[in-house]
């Protein structure tokens, strides 16, 4: 998460079109009318507006907080977010405050279940981040849209049950991702008006694709694997046989498509990385988009 400044991971997500759905209208309104009444003054140059006040557990000084968010400059340039079709919970820590008025400083005004808009001074962020992407931006602030999904407070440094509570929630969130996956794929297809068919295993491919049988053949392929929200996980050009591919869904996709045609398939997580993710930036139960071309070589 970008947190109090734009982190390296946020920069990698630049220009993603994945604002969380519940915040889409809020961003438009705030970017066109941030001078309207509603924002309150916080520490330093911080301003915040609680859009939905749930009055759940408050965020203490020692807390792990699970959020979804989007990040945009005051000029309206979207930089990062946790996703629209497959939002990925991000973990932040209430104690990780870099300067007075940074994003985590807003947590003292928020509680579990709340959604909010937060403005953080861009000049202050630039003191901690030398990214050329921000250096030329003339905005006065960075605008964050937040939803606080879960707050796990540590009741002092000797709280022996704290880590168990964190692990229990993360296991719960993992199971929810598994349960929600089919509906995420369905929404993605409907939103993009994609007419797809499913194989017996669940691989989704264009209904008008004239399938072939490439089983056992040696192929030259160019492919990109992303999340439903466009976050790139793999980009490759390689010589391969379908049975040598990285995961089952890609293997099956390569056996179907003719040469020379760019093909986009949707690979459910049970045909990809399933419950483990890639143990780097892909969480468990992540459905994938694979766009590939079998080259004429």
mmCIF file of C-alpha atoms in Angstrom, residues 39-213:
data_model
loop_
_atom_site.group_PDB
_atom_site.id
_atom_site.type_symbol
_atom_site.label_atom_id
_atom_site.label_comp_id
_atom_site.label_asym_id
_atom_site.label_seq_id
_atom_site.Cartn_x
_atom_site.Cartn_y
_atom_site.Cartn_z
ATOM 1 C CA UNK A 39 -13.627 17.778 4.809
ATOM 2 C CA UNK A 40 -12.342 18.143 8.351
ATOM 3 C CA UNK A 41 -8.894 19.288 9.408
ATOM 4 C CA UNK A 42 -6.541 16.726 10.885
ATOM 5 C CA UNK A 43 -2.887 16.882 11.965
ATOM 6 C CA UNK A 44 -0.583 19.010 9.815
ATOM 7 C CA UNK A 45 -2.060 19.499 6.344
ATOM 8 C CA UNK A 46 -4.236 16.388 6.599
ATOM 9 C CA UNK A 47 -7.902 16.645 5.627
ATOM 10 C CA UNK A 48 -10.438 13.847 5.827
ATOM 11 C CA UNK A 49 -14.101 13.170 5.199
ATOM 12 C CA UNK A 50 -15.875 10.129 6.620
ATOM 13 C CA UNK A 51 -18.317 9.038 3.937
ATOM 14 C CA UNK A 52 -19.737 6.041 5.767
ATOM 15 C CA UNK A 53 -19.466 5.926 9.547
ATOM 16 C CA UNK A 54 -20.012 2.410 10.886
ATOM 17 C CA UNK A 55 -18.774 2.973 14.452
ATOM 18 C CA UNK A 56 -16.894 -0.319 14.608
ATOM 19 C CA UNK A 57 -13.757 -0.982 16.680
ATOM 20 C CA UNK A 58 -11.490 2.064 16.709
ATOM 21 C CA UNK A 59 -7.922 1.891 15.413
ATOM 22 C CA UNK A 60 -5.521 1.876 18.344
ATOM 23 C CA UNK A 61 -1.865 2.879 18.479
ATOM 24 C CA UNK A 62 -0.778 -0.728 17.927
ATOM 25 C CA UNK A 63 -3.017 -2.176 15.231
ATOM 26 C CA UNK A 64 -3.020 -4.145 12.016
ATOM 27 C CA UNK A 65 -5.531 -2.634 9.615
ATOM 28 C CA UNK A 66 -6.902 -4.309 6.473
ATOM 29 C CA UNK A 67 -8.103 -1.918 3.797
ATOM 30 C CA UNK A 68 -9.013 -1.495 0.163
ATOM 31 C CA UNK A 69 -8.010 1.808 -1.367
ATOM 32 C CA UNK A 70 -7.334 3.921 -4.400
ATOM 33 C CA UNK A 71 -4.790 6.705 -4.786
ATOM 34 C CA UNK A 72 -4.962 9.737 -7.079
ATOM 35 C CA UNK A 73 -3.228 13.091 -7.322
ATOM 36 C CA UNK A 74 -5.213 16.254 -6.756
ATOM 37 C CA UNK A 75 -5.087 16.772 -10.521
ATOM 38 C CA UNK A 76 -7.067 13.580 -10.991
ATOM 39 C CA UNK A 77 -4.289 11.225 -12.111
ATOM 40 C CA UNK A 78 -4.910 7.732 -10.785
ATOM 41 C CA UNK A 79 -1.787 6.079 -9.442
ATOM 42 C CA UNK A 80 -2.760 2.913 -7.659
ATOM 43 C CA UNK A 81 -5.482 0.835 -6.119
ATOM 44 C CA UNK A 82 -6.437 -2.550 -4.769
ATOM 45 C CA UNK A 83 -8.779 -3.507 -7.575
ATOM 46 C CA UNK A 84 -12.255 -3.247 -9.029
ATOM 47 C CA UNK A 85 -13.083 -6.795 -10.097
ATOM 48 C CA UNK A 86 -10.779 -8.670 -7.731
ATOM 49 C CA UNK A 87 -9.957 -6.291 -4.849
ATOM 50 C CA UNK A 88 -7.017 -7.435 -2.780
ATOM 51 C CA UNK A 89 -6.915 -6.511 0.879
ATOM 52 C CA UNK A 90 -3.849 -4.510 1.822
ATOM 53 C CA UNK A 91 -2.299 -4.540 5.288
ATOM 54 C CA UNK A 92 -1.124 -1.330 6.932
ATOM 55 C CA UNK A 93 0.054 -0.605 10.448
ATOM 56 C CA UNK A 94 -1.277 2.248 12.535
ATOM 57 C CA UNK A 95 2.144 2.963 14.019
ATOM 58 C CA UNK A 96 3.886 3.455 10.661
ATOM 59 C CA UNK A 97 3.615 7.272 10.583
ATOM 60 C CA UNK A 98 6.306 9.023 8.522
ATOM 61 C CA UNK A 99 5.283 12.651 9.069
ATOM 62 C CA UNK A 100 2.555 14.698 10.712
ATOM 63 C CA UNK A 101 -0.500 14.556 8.500
ATOM 64 C CA UNK A 102 0.360 11.402 6.561
ATOM 65 C CA UNK A 103 -2.196 8.747 5.629
ATOM 66 C CA UNK A 104 -1.777 6.631 8.747
ATOM 67 C CA UNK A 105 -2.334 9.791 10.792
ATOM 68 C CA UNK A 106 -5.934 9.688 9.562
ATOM 69 C CA UNK A 107 -6.522 6.336 11.247
ATOM 70 C CA UNK A 108 -7.156 7.990 14.608
ATOM 71 C CA UNK A 109 -10.399 9.364 13.131
ATOM 72 C CA UNK A 110 -11.568 6.068 11.605
ATOM 73 C CA UNK A 111 -12.917 2.732 12.775
ATOM 74 C CA UNK A 112 -13.670 -0.695 11.336
ATOM 75 C CA UNK A 113 -16.240 -0.569 8.531
ATOM 76 C CA UNK A 114 -15.746 3.125 7.750
ATOM 77 C CA UNK A 115 -15.129 4.494 4.277
ATOM 78 C CA UNK A 116 -13.419 7.847 3.890
ATOM 79 C CA UNK A 117 -11.675 10.334 1.646
ATOM 80 C CA UNK A 118 -8.272 11.524 2.853
ATOM 81 C CA UNK A 119 -6.123 14.327 1.444
ATOM 82 C CA UNK A 120 -2.389 14.256 2.226
ATOM 83 C CA UNK A 121 0.045 17.051 1.321
ATOM 84 C CA UNK A 122 1.943 16.082 -1.829
ATOM 85 C CA UNK A 123 4.860 18.329 -0.856
ATOM 86 C CA UNK A 124 5.227 16.316 2.354
ATOM 87 C CA UNK A 125 5.068 13.039 0.436
ATOM 88 C CA UNK A 126 7.779 14.218 -1.971
ATOM 89 C CA UNK A 127 10.179 14.688 0.954
ATOM 90 C CA UNK A 128 10.038 10.930 1.508
ATOM 91 C CA UNK A 129 9.682 9.804 -2.096
ATOM 92 C CA UNK A 130 11.952 10.812 -4.974
ATOM 93 C CA UNK A 131 9.880 9.208 -7.692
ATOM 94 C CA UNK A 132 10.094 11.071 -11.027
ATOM 95 C CA UNK A 133 6.413 10.256 -11.446
ATOM 96 C CA UNK A 134 5.633 12.674 -8.645
ATOM 97 C CA UNK A 135 8.395 15.229 -9.110
ATOM 98 C CA UNK A 136 6.622 17.066 -11.936
ATOM 99 C CA UNK A 137 3.137 16.848 -10.470
ATOM 100 C CA UNK A 138 1.828 20.252 -9.366
ATOM 101 C CA UNK A 139 -1.004 18.931 -7.191
ATOM 102 C CA UNK A 140 -1.304 20.208 -3.658
ATOM 103 C CA UNK A 141 -2.365 16.878 -2.272
ATOM 104 C CA UNK A 142 -2.763 13.151 -2.814
ATOM 105 C CA UNK A 143 -6.333 11.895 -2.540
ATOM 106 C CA UNK A 144 -6.980 8.478 -1.014
ATOM 107 C CA UNK A 145 -10.274 6.619 -0.897
ATOM 108 C CA UNK A 146 -10.314 4.054 1.882
ATOM 109 C CA UNK A 147 -12.523 1.355 3.255
ATOM 110 C CA UNK A 148 -11.488 -0.116 6.589
ATOM 111 C CA UNK A 149 -12.393 -3.806 6.415
ATOM 112 C CA UNK A 150 -10.868 -5.049 9.640
ATOM 113 C CA UNK A 151 -9.047 -3.654 12.666
ATOM 114 C CA UNK A 152 -7.028 -5.956 14.898
ATOM 115 C CA UNK A 153 -5.709 -4.066 17.886
ATOM 116 C CA UNK A 154 -2.717 -5.225 19.864
ATOM 117 C CA UNK A 155 -3.466 -4.704 23.533
ATOM 118 C CA UNK A 156 0.058 -3.855 24.577
ATOM 119 C CA UNK A 157 3.293 -5.457 23.450
ATOM 120 C CA UNK A 158 2.671 -8.482 25.672
ATOM 121 C CA UNK A 159 -0.659 -9.374 24.004
ATOM 122 C CA UNK A 160 -0.071 -13.092 23.411
ATOM 123 C CA UNK A 161 -3.256 -13.586 21.381
ATOM 124 C CA UNK A 162 -2.579 -10.820 18.866
ATOM 125 C CA UNK A 163 -0.823 -12.923 16.230
ATOM 126 C CA UNK A 164 -3.449 -15.643 16.534
ATOM 127 C CA UNK A 165 -6.198 -13.080 15.855
ATOM 128 C CA UNK A 166 -4.304 -11.807 12.813
ATOM 129 C CA UNK A 167 -3.843 -15.335 11.455
ATOM 130 C CA UNK A 168 -7.479 -16.231 12.084
ATOM 131 C CA UNK A 169 -8.709 -13.206 10.130
ATOM 132 C CA UNK A 170 -6.316 -13.820 7.247
ATOM 133 C CA UNK A 171 -7.540 -17.415 7.016
ATOM 134 C CA UNK A 172 -11.115 -16.133 6.999
ATOM 135 C CA UNK A 173 -10.300 -13.603 4.261
ATOM 136 C CA UNK A 174 -8.621 -16.340 2.233
ATOM 137 C CA UNK A 175 -11.729 -18.527 2.350
ATOM 138 C CA UNK A 176 -13.873 -15.557 1.352
ATOM 139 C CA UNK A 177 -11.704 -15.036 -1.741
ATOM 140 C CA UNK A 178 -12.341 -18.656 -2.700
ATOM 141 C CA UNK A 179 -16.088 -18.313 -2.187
ATOM 142 C CA UNK A 180 -16.307 -15.023 -4.116
ATOM 143 C CA UNK A 181 -14.168 -16.039 -7.105
ATOM 144 C CA UNK A 182 -16.941 -17.324 -9.429
ATOM 145 C CA UNK A 183 -18.953 -14.133 -8.957
ATOM 146 C CA UNK A 184 -15.880 -11.974 -9.663
ATOM 147 C CA UNK A 185 -15.334 -13.749 -12.979
ATOM 148 C CA UNK A 186 -19.027 -13.426 -13.834
ATOM 149 C CA UNK A 187 -18.957 -9.659 -13.153
ATOM 150 C CA UNK A 188 -15.805 -9.245 -15.231
ATOM 151 C CA UNK A 189 -17.360 -11.000 -18.224
ATOM 152 C CA UNK A 190 -20.600 -9.025 -17.941
ATOM 153 C CA UNK A 191 -18.881 -5.665 -17.532
ATOM 154 C CA UNK A 192 -16.664 -6.243 -20.569
ATOM 155 C CA UNK A 193 -19.508 -7.839 -22.586
ATOM 156 C CA UNK A 194 -17.421 -10.928 -23.287
ATOM 157 C CA UNK A 195 -19.095 -13.993 -24.806
ATOM 158 C CA UNK A 196 -17.060 -16.898 -23.457
ATOM 159 C CA UNK A 197 -17.486 -20.659 -23.206
ATOM 160 C CA UNK A 198 -16.098 -22.978 -20.548
ATOM 161 C CA UNK A 199 -14.239 -26.225 -21.054
ATOM 162 C CA UNK A 200 -14.999 -29.197 -18.826
ATOM 163 C CA UNK A 201 -12.285 -28.032 -16.412
ATOM 164 C CA UNK A 202 -13.611 -24.471 -16.161
ATOM 165 C CA UNK A 203 -11.171 -22.674 -18.488
ATOM 166 C CA UNK A 204 -13.004 -19.813 -20.231
ATOM 167 C CA UNK A 205 -12.249 -18.959 -23.860
ATOM 168 C CA UNK A 206 -13.925 -16.853 -26.609
ATOM 169 C CA UNK A 207 -17.089 -18.509 -27.886
ATOM 170 C CA UNK A 208 -16.100 -17.767 -31.487
ATOM 171 C CA UNK A 209 -12.600 -19.247 -31.198
ATOM 172 C CA UNK A 210 -11.999 -21.973 -33.776
ATOM 173 C CA UNK A 211 -10.190 -24.437 -31.562
ATOM 174 C CA UNK A 212 -7.495 -26.847 -32.712
ATOM 175 C CA UNK A 213 -5.482 -29.587 -31.036
#
